[in-house]
mmCIF file of C-alpha atoms and ligand atoms in Angstrom:
data_model
loop_
_atom_site.group_PDB
_atom_site.id
_atom_site.type_symbol
_atom_site.label_atom_id
_atom_site.label_comp_id
_atom_site.label_asym_id
_atom_site.label_seq_id
_atom_site.Cartn_x
_atom_site.Cartn_y
_atom_site.Cartn_z
ATOM 1 C CA MET A 1 0.000 0.000 0.000
ATOM 2 C CA LYS A 2 1.287 3.492 -0.900
ATOM 3 C CA GLU A 3 1.390 6.171 1.823
ATOM 4 C CA LYS A 4 0.683 9.168 -0.358
ATOM 5 C CA VAL A 5 -0.405 9.938 -3.921
ATOM 6 C CA GLU A 6 -1.095 13.088 -5.857
ATOM 7 C CA VAL A 7 -3.682 12.852 -8.569
ATOM 8 C CA SER A 8 -5.338 15.273 -10.968
ATOM 9 C CA ALA A 9 -8.471 15.170 -13.115
ATOM 10 C CA PRO A 10 -9.768 17.610 -15.734
ATOM 11 C CA GLY A 11 -13.009 19.528 -15.611
ATOM 12 C CA LYS A 12 -15.447 19.284 -18.528
ATOM 13 C CA LEU A 13 -17.375 21.288 -21.024
ATOM 14 C CA MET A 14 -20.576 19.971 -22.520
ATOM 15 C CA LEU A 15 -20.516 20.399 -26.295
ATOM 16 C CA LEU A 16 -23.932 19.050 -27.297
ATOM 17 C CA GLY A 17 -26.792 17.028 -25.865
ATOM 18 C CA GLU A 18 -27.228 18.381 -22.335
ATOM 19 C CA HIS A 19 -30.513 17.515 -20.576
ATOM 20 C CA ALA A 20 -31.421 14.888 -23.191
ATOM 21 C CA VAL A 21 -28.457 12.828 -21.931
ATOM 22 C CA VAL A 22 -30.100 12.544 -18.505
ATOM 23 C CA TYR A 23 -32.891 10.582 -20.193
ATOM 24 C CA ASN A 24 -31.308 7.820 -22.245
ATOM 25 C CA ARG A 25 -29.844 9.907 -25.039
ATOM 26 C CA PRO A 26 -26.263 10.669 -26.117
ATOM 27 C CA CYS A 27 -24.154 13.789 -25.631
ATOM 28 C CA ILE A 28 -20.688 14.989 -26.620
ATOM 29 C CA VAL A 29 -18.392 16.256 -23.876
ATOM 30 C CA THR A 30 -14.797 17.442 -23.854
ATOM 31 C CA ALA A 31 -12.286 17.509 -20.990
ATOM 32 C CA VAL A 32 -10.820 20.953 -20.224
ATOM 33 C CA GLY A 33 -7.420 22.232 -19.144
ATOM 34 C CA GLN A 34 -8.689 23.422 -15.752
ATOM 35 C CA ARG A 35 -7.749 20.517 -13.459
ATOM 36 C CA MET A 36 -8.681 19.427 -9.952
ATOM 37 C CA HIS A 37 -5.640 18.351 -7.928
ATOM 38 C CA ALA A 38 -5.875 16.120 -4.877
ATOM 39 C CA THR A 39 -3.410 14.668 -2.411
ATOM 40 C CA LEU A 40 -4.417 11.482 -0.618
ATOM 41 C CA GLU A 41 -2.400 10.464 2.438
ATOM 42 C CA VAL A 42 -2.845 7.367 4.523
ATOM 43 C CA THR A 43 -2.776 8.218 8.250
ATOM 44 C CA ASP A 44 -2.387 6.055 11.366
ATOM 45 C CA GLU A 45 -5.609 6.956 13.141
ATOM 46 C CA LYS A 46 -8.865 5.768 11.595
ATOM 47 C CA ILE A 47 -9.986 9.294 10.797
ATOM 48 C CA LEU A 48 -11.106 10.858 7.534
ATOM 49 C CA SER A 49 -9.864 14.396 7.185
ATOM 50 C CA ILE A 50 -10.785 16.703 4.295
ATOM 51 C CA GLU A 51 -9.175 19.985 3.319
ATOM 52 C CA ALA A 52 -10.877 21.731 0.410
ATOM 53 C CA PRO A 53 -10.181 25.452 0.889
ATOM 54 C CA ASP A 54 -11.626 26.318 -2.567
ATOM 55 C CA VAL A 55 -15.046 25.336 -1.251
ATOM 56 C CA GLN A 56 -14.551 26.597 2.309
ATOM 57 C CA VAL A 57 -13.791 23.249 3.917
ATOM 58 C CA THR A 58 -10.871 23.389 6.361
ATOM 59 C CA GLY A 59 -10.044 21.210 9.356
ATOM 60 C CA TYR A 60 -12.977 18.856 8.704
ATOM 61 C CA THR A 61 -12.554 15.455 10.341
ATOM 62 C CA LYS A 62 -14.702 12.427 11.000
ATOM 63 C CA LEU A 63 -14.218 8.795 12.075
ATOM 64 C CA MET A 64 -13.660 6.633 8.981
ATOM 65 C CA SER A 65 -16.518 4.401 10.158
ATOM 66 C CA GLU A 66 -18.842 7.434 10.126
ATOM 67 C CA ALA A 67 -17.995 8.503 6.561
ATOM 68 C CA GLY A 68 -21.151 9.330 4.645
ATOM 69 C CA LYS A 69 -23.242 9.557 7.805
ATOM 70 C CA GLY A 70 -24.724 12.559 9.650
ATOM 71 C CA GLU A 71 -24.193 16.200 8.705
ATOM 72 C CA ILE A 72 -21.707 16.743 5.889
ATOM 73 C CA PRO A 73 -20.729 20.282 4.859
ATOM 74 C CA LYS A 74 -21.726 20.953 1.231
ATOM 75 C CA GLY A 75 -18.130 21.389 0.051
ATOM 76 C CA ALA A 76 -17.039 18.029 1.538
ATOM 77 C CA ARG A 77 -19.980 15.957 0.321
ATOM 78 C CA PHE A 78 -18.543 14.667 -2.957
ATOM 79 C CA VAL A 79 -15.145 13.756 -1.527
ATOM 80 C CA GLU A 80 -16.595 12.099 1.566
ATOM 81 C CA MET A 81 -19.152 10.075 -0.401
ATOM 82 C CA ALA A 82 -16.472 9.044 -2.889
ATOM 83 C CA VAL A 83 -14.309 7.776 0.001
ATOM 84 C CA LYS A 84 -17.278 5.965 1.505
ATOM 85 C CA ASN A 85 -18.330 4.282 -1.753
ATOM 86 C CA PHE A 86 -14.805 3.235 -2.557
ATOM 87 C CA THR A 87 -13.905 1.909 0.887
ATOM 88 C CA ASN A 88 -17.216 0.022 1.125
ATOM 89 C CA GLN A 89 -15.974 -2.094 -1.773
ATOM 90 C CA HIS A 90 -12.240 -1.912 -1.081
ATOM 91 C CA PRO A 91 -11.700 -1.279 2.649
ATOM 92 C CA ILE A 92 -8.578 0.466 3.894
ATOM 93 C CA PRO A 93 -7.437 -0.381 7.433
ATOM 94 C CA ASN A 94 -6.250 3.150 8.270
ATOM 95 C CA GLY A 95 -7.297 6.767 8.140
ATOM 96 C CA LEU A 96 -7.142 9.079 5.146
ATOM 97 C CA ARG A 97 -6.391 12.749 4.600
ATOM 98 C CA VAL A 98 -7.691 14.249 1.351
ATOM 99 C CA THR A 99 -6.624 17.719 0.258
ATOM 100 C CA THR A 100 -8.092 19.220 -2.923
ATOM 101 C CA ARG A 101 -7.328 22.367 -4.868
ATOM 102 C CA SER A 102 -8.902 23.549 -8.114
ATOM 103 C CA GLY A 103 -9.451 27.272 -8.483
ATOM 104 C CA PHE A 104 -12.235 26.812 -11.037
ATOM 105 C CA SER A 105 -15.257 25.988 -8.900
ATOM 106 C CA GLU A 106 -17.308 28.979 -10.119
ATOM 107 C CA PHE A 107 -17.423 28.265 -13.873
ATOM 108 C CA GLY A 108 -19.487 25.074 -13.858
ATOM 109 C CA PHE A 109 -16.607 23.033 -15.260
ATOM 110 C CA GLY A 110 -17.458 20.151 -12.957
ATOM 111 C CA SER A 111 -15.073 20.619 -10.055
ATOM 112 C CA SER A 112 -17.255 18.354 -7.874
ATOM 113 C CA SER A 113 -17.173 15.477 -10.335
ATOM 114 C CA ALA A 114 -13.436 15.981 -10.874
ATOM 115 C CA SER A 115 -12.917 15.689 -7.104
ATOM 116 C CA ILE A 116 -14.817 12.381 -7.085
ATOM 117 C CA VAL A 117 -12.621 11.142 -9.909
ATOM 118 C CA CYS A 118 -9.457 12.186 -8.027
ATOM 119 C CA VAL A 119 -10.515 10.306 -4.895
ATOM 120 C CA THR A 120 -11.472 7.170 -6.821
ATOM 121 C CA LYS A 121 -8.343 7.115 -8.976
ATOM 122 C CA GLY A 122 -6.144 8.033 -5.972
ATOM 123 C CA LEU A 123 -7.516 5.275 -3.743
ATOM 124 C CA SER A 124 -7.120 2.724 -6.519
ATOM 125 C CA GLU A 125 -3.450 3.764 -6.747
ATOM 126 C CA ILE A 126 -2.925 3.731 -2.963
ATOM 127 C CA LEU A 127 -4.275 0.200 -2.722
ATOM 128 C CA GLY A 128 -2.399 -0.915 -5.848
ATOM 129 C CA LEU A 129 -5.644 -2.048 -7.485
ATOM 130 C CA GLY A 130 -4.951 -0.523 -10.901
ATOM 131 C CA LEU A 131 -8.675 -0.238 -11.658
ATOM 132 C CA ASP A 132 -9.457 0.341 -15.323
ATOM 133 C CA ASN A 133 -11.411 3.351 -16.571
ATOM 134 C CA ARG A 134 -14.703 1.473 -16.669
ATOM 135 C CA SER A 135 -14.421 0.395 -13.009
ATOM 136 C CA LEU A 136 -13.362 3.922 -12.011
ATOM 137 C CA PHE A 137 -16.369 5.274 -13.897
ATOM 138 C CA ASN A 138 -18.826 2.884 -12.242
ATOM 139 C CA LEU A 139 -17.587 3.754 -8.749
ATOM 140 C CA SER A 140 -17.553 7.489 -9.475
ATOM 141 C CA TYR A 141 -20.985 7.511 -11.092
ATOM 142 C CA GLN A 142 -22.427 5.696 -8.089
ATOM 143 C CA THR A 143 -21.149 8.575 -5.953
ATOM 144 C CA VAL A 144 -22.710 11.208 -8.243
ATOM 145 C CA LEU A 145 -26.088 9.504 -7.995
ATOM 146 C CA GLY A 146 -25.701 9.083 -4.227
ATOM 147 C CA VAL A 147 -25.089 12.790 -3.691
ATOM 148 C CA GLN A 148 -27.227 14.421 -6.421
ATOM 149 C CA GLY A 149 -29.869 11.760 -6.973
ATOM 150 C CA THR A 150 -29.742 12.572 -10.692
ATOM 151 C CA GLY A 151 -27.234 13.111 -13.500
ATOM 152 C CA SER A 152 -26.010 11.331 -16.591
ATOM 153 C CA GLY A 153 -22.413 10.782 -15.435
ATOM 154 C CA PHE A 154 -20.964 12.600 -18.476
ATOM 155 C CA ASP A 155 -18.836 14.760 -16.181
ATOM 156 C CA VAL A 156 -17.111 11.892 -14.351
ATOM 157 C CA ALA A 157 -16.536 10.153 -17.701
ATOM 158 C CA ALA A 158 -14.752 13.275 -19.006
ATOM 159 C CA GLY A 159 -12.697 13.431 -15.812
ATOM 160 C CA ILE A 160 -11.594 9.807 -16.097
ATOM 161 C CA TYR A 161 -11.165 9.273 -19.838
ATOM 162 C CA GLY A 162 -10.279 12.821 -20.856
ATOM 163 C CA GLY A 163 -10.299 13.784 -24.540
ATOM 164 C CA THR A 164 -13.651 14.248 -26.226
ATOM 165 C CA LEU A 165 -16.330 11.625 -25.703
ATOM 166 C CA TYR A 166 -19.522 10.502 -27.314
ATOM 167 C CA PHE A 167 -21.318 9.508 -24.139
ATOM 168 C CA PHE A 168 -24.622 7.773 -23.473
ATOM 169 C CA THR A 169 -26.590 8.072 -20.194
ATOM 170 C CA GLY A 170 -24.976 6.278 -17.261
ATOM 171 C CA GLY A 171 -21.977 5.328 -19.410
ATOM 172 C CA LYS A 172 -23.934 2.766 -21.446
ATOM 173 C CA GLU A 173 -21.666 3.901 -24.240
ATOM 174 C CA ILE A 174 -18.418 5.828 -23.798
ATOM 175 C CA GLU A 175 -16.677 6.366 -27.107
ATOM 176 C CA PRO A 176 -13.457 8.418 -27.147
ATOM 177 C CA LEU A 177 -13.507 10.495 -30.342
ATOM 178 C CA GLU A 178 -10.092 10.579 -31.958
ATOM 179 C CA ILE A 179 -9.961 14.267 -32.733
ATOM 180 C CA GLU A 180 -7.717 17.270 -32.190
ATOM 181 C CA SER A 181 -8.829 20.067 -29.907
ATOM 182 C CA LEU A 182 -11.740 22.235 -30.966
ATOM 183 C CA PRO A 183 -11.470 25.935 -31.836
ATOM 184 C CA LEU A 184 -13.764 27.233 -29.091
ATOM 185 C CA VAL A 185 -14.306 30.533 -27.334
ATOM 186 C CA VAL A 186 -15.837 30.105 -23.880
ATOM 187 C CA GLY A 187 -17.863 32.882 -22.307
ATOM 188 C CA TYR A 188 -18.859 32.890 -18.641
ATOM 189 C CA THR A 189 -22.115 34.606 -17.683
ATOM 190 C CA GLY A 190 -20.965 35.363 -14.145
ATOM 191 C CA ILE A 191 -24.024 33.488 -12.860
ATOM 192 C CA LYS A 192 -23.665 30.166 -11.072
ATOM 193 C CA ALA A 193 -26.221 27.570 -12.180
ATOM 194 C CA ASP A 194 -27.731 24.894 -9.939
ATOM 195 C CA THR A 195 -27.842 21.839 -12.211
ATOM 196 C CA THR A 196 -30.084 19.659 -10.044
ATOM 197 C CA GLU A 197 -32.588 22.501 -9.647
ATOM 198 C CA ILE A 198 -32.670 23.210 -13.404
ATOM 199 C CA ILE A 199 -33.250 19.515 -14.204
ATOM 200 C CA ARG A 200 -36.163 19.607 -11.745
ATOM 201 C CA GLU A 201 -37.575 22.778 -13.315
ATOM 202 C CA VAL A 202 -37.562 21.201 -16.784
ATOM 203 C CA ALA A 203 -39.456 18.178 -15.433
ATOM 204 C CA GLN A 204 -41.995 20.507 -13.783
ATOM 205 C CA ARG A 205 -42.381 22.718 -16.862
ATOM 206 C CA PHE A 206 -43.283 19.691 -18.980
ATOM 207 C CA GLU A 207 -45.468 17.921 -16.447
ATOM 208 C CA GLY A 208 -48.287 16.178 -18.296
ATOM 209 C CA GLN A 209 -46.493 16.762 -21.615
ATOM 210 C CA SER A 210 -44.079 13.870 -21.540
ATOM 211 C CA GLN A 211 -44.721 13.118 -25.219
ATOM 212 C CA LEU A 212 -43.625 16.590 -26.264
ATOM 213 C CA LEU A 213 -40.588 16.398 -24.003
ATOM 214 C CA ASN A 214 -39.617 13.055 -25.496
ATOM 215 C CA ILE A 215 -39.905 14.463 -29.017
ATOM 216 C CA LEU A 216 -37.565 17.317 -28.052
ATOM 217 C CA TYR A 217 -35.072 14.880 -26.530
ATOM 218 C CA ASP A 218 -35.275 12.625 -29.600
ATOM 219 C CA GLN A 219 -34.529 15.588 -31.837
ATOM 220 C CA ILE A 220 -31.548 16.511 -29.682
ATOM 221 C CA SER A 221 -30.393 12.901 -29.846
ATOM 222 C CA THR A 222 -30.568 12.950 -33.654
ATOM 223 C CA LEU A 223 -28.589 16.166 -33.946
ATOM 224 C CA VAL A 224 -25.927 14.915 -31.509
ATOM 225 C CA LYS A 225 -25.382 11.857 -33.711
ATOM 226 C CA LYS A 226 -25.042 14.071 -36.781
ATOM 227 C CA ALA A 227 -22.726 16.464 -34.929
ATOM 228 C CA ARG A 228 -20.501 13.517 -34.010
ATOM 229 C CA VAL A 229 -19.930 12.918 -37.728
ATOM 230 C CA SER A 230 -19.196 16.619 -38.414
ATOM 231 C CA LEU A 231 -16.776 16.645 -35.493
ATOM 232 C CA LYS A 232 -14.851 13.648 -36.782
ATOM 233 C CA LEU A 233 -14.613 15.282 -40.227
ATOM 234 C CA ARG A 234 -13.553 18.614 -38.691
ATOM 235 C CA ASP A 235 -16.467 20.131 -40.593
ATOM 236 C CA TRP A 236 -16.774 23.279 -38.485
ATOM 237 C CA THR A 237 -19.542 24.823 -40.578
ATOM 238 C CA GLY A 238 -21.626 21.697 -40.104
ATOM 239 C CA LEU A 239 -20.804 21.395 -36.419
ATOM 240 C CA GLY A 240 -21.622 25.076 -35.887
ATOM 241 C CA ASP A 241 -25.034 24.539 -37.483
ATOM 242 C CA TRP A 242 -25.733 21.604 -35.147
ATOM 243 C CA MET A 243 -24.739 23.750 -32.180
ATOM 244 C CA ASN A 244 -27.168 26.475 -33.245
ATOM 245 C CA TYR A 245 -29.881 23.907 -33.777
ATOM 246 C CA ASN A 246 -29.181 22.402 -30.336
ATOM 247 C CA GLN A 247 -29.539 25.869 -28.786
ATOM 248 C CA GLU A 248 -33.032 26.167 -30.282
ATOM 249 C CA PHE A 249 -34.098 23.012 -28.463
ATOM 250 C CA LEU A 250 -32.519 24.196 -25.222
ATOM 251 C CA THR A 251 -34.545 27.397 -25.569
ATOM 252 C CA LYS A 252 -37.672 25.270 -26.066
ATOM 253 C CA LEU A 253 -36.786 23.379 -22.888
ATOM 254 C CA GLY A 254 -36.690 26.788 -21.179
ATOM 255 C CA VAL A 255 -33.136 26.516 -19.861
ATOM 256 C CA SER A 256 -31.502 29.435 -21.666
ATOM 257 C CA SER A 257 -31.479 32.947 -20.170
ATOM 258 C CA GLN A 258 -31.393 36.506 -21.435
ATOM 259 C CA LYS A 259 -27.695 36.805 -20.648
ATOM 260 C CA LEU A 260 -26.866 33.539 -22.417
ATOM 261 C CA ASP A 261 -29.037 34.543 -25.398
ATOM 262 C CA ASP A 262 -27.272 37.916 -25.650
ATOM 263 C CA MET A 263 -23.807 36.351 -25.547
ATOM 264 C CA ILE A 264 -24.766 33.648 -28.061
ATOM 265 C CA ALA A 265 -26.331 36.159 -30.473
ATOM 266 C CA ALA A 266 -23.268 38.414 -30.197
ATOM 267 C CA ALA A 267 -20.909 35.521 -30.948
ATOM 268 C CA ARG A 268 -22.921 34.536 -34.022
ATOM 269 C CA ARG A 269 -23.068 38.122 -35.300
ATOM 270 C CA ALA A 270 -19.299 38.320 -34.942
ATOM 271 C CA GLY A 271 -18.920 35.367 -37.279
ATOM 272 C CA ALA A 272 -18.844 32.221 -35.099
ATOM 273 C CA PHE A 273 -19.732 28.988 -36.935
ATOM 274 C CA GLY A 274 -22.174 28.312 -34.135
ATOM 275 C CA ALA A 275 -22.832 29.106 -30.487
ATOM 276 C CA LYS A 276 -24.859 27.630 -27.659
ATOM 277 C CA LEU A 277 -25.073 27.373 -23.913
ATOM 278 C CA SER A 278 -23.020 24.611 -22.314
ATOM 279 C CA GLY A 279 -24.303 22.574 -19.379
ATOM 280 C CA ALA A 280 -27.529 22.868 -17.457
ATOM 281 C CA GLY A 281 -28.272 26.456 -18.547
ATOM 282 C CA GLY A 282 -29.566 29.348 -16.490
ATOM 283 C CA GLY A 283 -26.011 30.655 -16.196
ATOM 284 C CA ASP A 284 -22.509 29.174 -16.232
ATOM 285 C CA CYS A 285 -20.970 29.234 -19.724
ATOM 286 C CA MET A 286 -21.710 29.489 -23.428
ATOM 287 C CA ILE A 287 -19.432 28.207 -26.158
ATOM 288 C CA ALA A 288 -18.768 29.476 -29.668
ATOM 289 C CA LEU A 289 -17.024 27.550 -32.439
ATOM 290 C CA VAL A 290 -14.719 29.884 -34.354
ATOM 291 C CA ALA A 291 -12.217 30.153 -37.182
ATOM 292 C CA ASP A 292 -8.779 31.551 -36.338
ATOM 293 C CA GLU A 293 -9.682 34.782 -38.147
ATOM 294 C CA THR A 294 -12.867 35.380 -36.156
ATOM 295 C CA ARG A 295 -11.638 34.275 -32.712
ATOM 296 C CA GLU A 296 -10.768 37.737 -31.448
ATOM 297 C CA LYS A 297 -13.840 39.397 -32.873
ATOM 298 C CA VAL A 298 -16.091 36.754 -31.291
ATOM 299 C CA ALA A 299 -14.336 37.075 -27.935
ATOM 300 C CA GLU A 300 -14.728 40.855 -28.047
ATOM 301 C CA ALA A 301 -18.435 40.531 -28.917
ATOM 302 C CA ILE A 302 -19.030 38.192 -25.968
ATOM 303 C CA ILE A 303 -17.379 40.709 -23.629
ATOM 304 C CA GLN A 304 -19.483 43.538 -25.114
ATOM 305 C CA ALA A 305 -22.566 41.432 -24.366
ATOM 306 C CA GLY A 306 -21.554 41.304 -20.697
ATOM 307 C CA GLY A 307 -19.700 37.983 -20.614
ATOM 308 C CA GLN A 308 -16.264 37.093 -19.348
ATOM 309 C CA VAL A 309 -14.070 35.195 -21.804
ATOM 310 C CA ILE A 310 -12.153 32.368 -20.153
ATOM 311 C CA ASN A 311 -9.082 30.703 -21.549
ATOM 312 C CA VAL A 312 -9.996 27.025 -21.806
ATOM 313 C CA ASP A 313 -8.006 24.258 -23.463
ATOM 314 C CA ASN A 314 -10.130 21.296 -24.496
ATOM 315 C CA ASN A 315 -9.682 17.637 -25.448
ATOM 316 C CA VAL A 316 -7.064 17.281 -22.665
ATOM 317 C CA GLU A 317 -5.742 14.198 -20.871
ATOM 318 C CA GLY A 318 -7.961 12.432 -18.330
ATOM 319 C CA ALA A 319 -7.216 11.608 -14.691
ATOM 320 C CA ARG A 320 -3.571 10.902 -13.970
ATOM 321 C CA ILE A 321 -1.307 10.130 -11.058
ATOM 322 C CA GLU A 322 1.015 13.092 -10.619
ATOM 323 C CA SER A 323 3.322 11.523 -8.055
HETATM 324 O O1 LIG B 401 -24.402 21.988 -15.457
HETATM 325 P P1 LIG B 401 -23.448 20.977 -15.906
HETATM 326 O O2 LIG B 401 -22.339 21.534 -16.723
HETATM 327 O O3 LIG B 401 -23.001 20.065 -14.847
HETATM 328 O O4 LIG B 401 -24.188 20.106 -17.006
HETATM 329 C C1 LIG B 401 -25.373 19.481 -16.751
HETATM 330 C C2 LIG B 401 -25.765 18.669 -17.938
HETATM 331 C C3 LIG B 401 -27.065 17.935 -17.715
HETATM 332 O O5 LIG B 401 -27.294 17.177 -18.891
HETATM 333 C C4 LIG B 401 -28.218 18.919 -17.546
HETATM 334 C C5 LIG B 401 -27.004 17.027 -16.499
HETATM 335 C C6 LIG B 401 -26.231 15.737 -16.670
HETATM 336 O O6 LIG B 401 -25.863 15.143 -15.654
HETATM 337 O O7 LIG B 401 -26.028 15.285 -17.802
#
């Protein structure tokens, strides 16, 4: 058994298919350069200790046997439940100290899911289990469902596999797409979105209209499959069109917002191939697909529309042991 490991996992950016992917449909997600870093140290006493200063968790301790029970501060929930789920299946005889650091928790890049991935990958390394990506995914997804009660698992898949994935609900299909990185501009609205709440609102909005909702999700599913082909061919005009089309369905679902609409419209006017919100909606980020020549103009237009342009690499490496 190792005493200490350092592990990192990337955040994610949803490219196409959000919301529909919660309900047995595919999406396309890419892993981003913003990474969660975690140190896992085995300690003598049977105590779980979590330090996550980015989310205001400092000096938090608990008996290992109590992990997952009682009051858990919001910022510690994902790490603690990941430890609990993992050690239920693969017990460790000692205590554990987990320290995380990310610096990107506000953008909706999936810092919580990346922290789950770090814990799962780190514990596998500590115990010398060498779990493969599929096993890491299953354990991590179980934690997501345990904490949030809902979610497709696309974010933990991006954290584990990295790259750009064609992903089907619950990991029924996880296909790494062999592509180079995408020419994207990412604009942050400055508004933090609550994913679980927005999923609930969509369900409420369409109560008694499940047929209509299913038609919308089917149409999203169809366009995601077509976008996958455009992506593989590096057909940016085609992919941009699918992004715009996807945005129309997200508007119909009622998850866009005035700010997102303004930023998306500005990006398109400035010459982007396509632009849409990314993730649950309501806030967080929008993405625009651009040519080299229009990149700056699109970025400027997003800023003029009130957004903040963030530097985001995409299609990056998945979870890795740093030391
Ligand atoms: O808000 P985000 O970036 O975590 O994305 C949510 C995407 C959903 O499809 C709405 C939820 C999910 O788990 O797939």
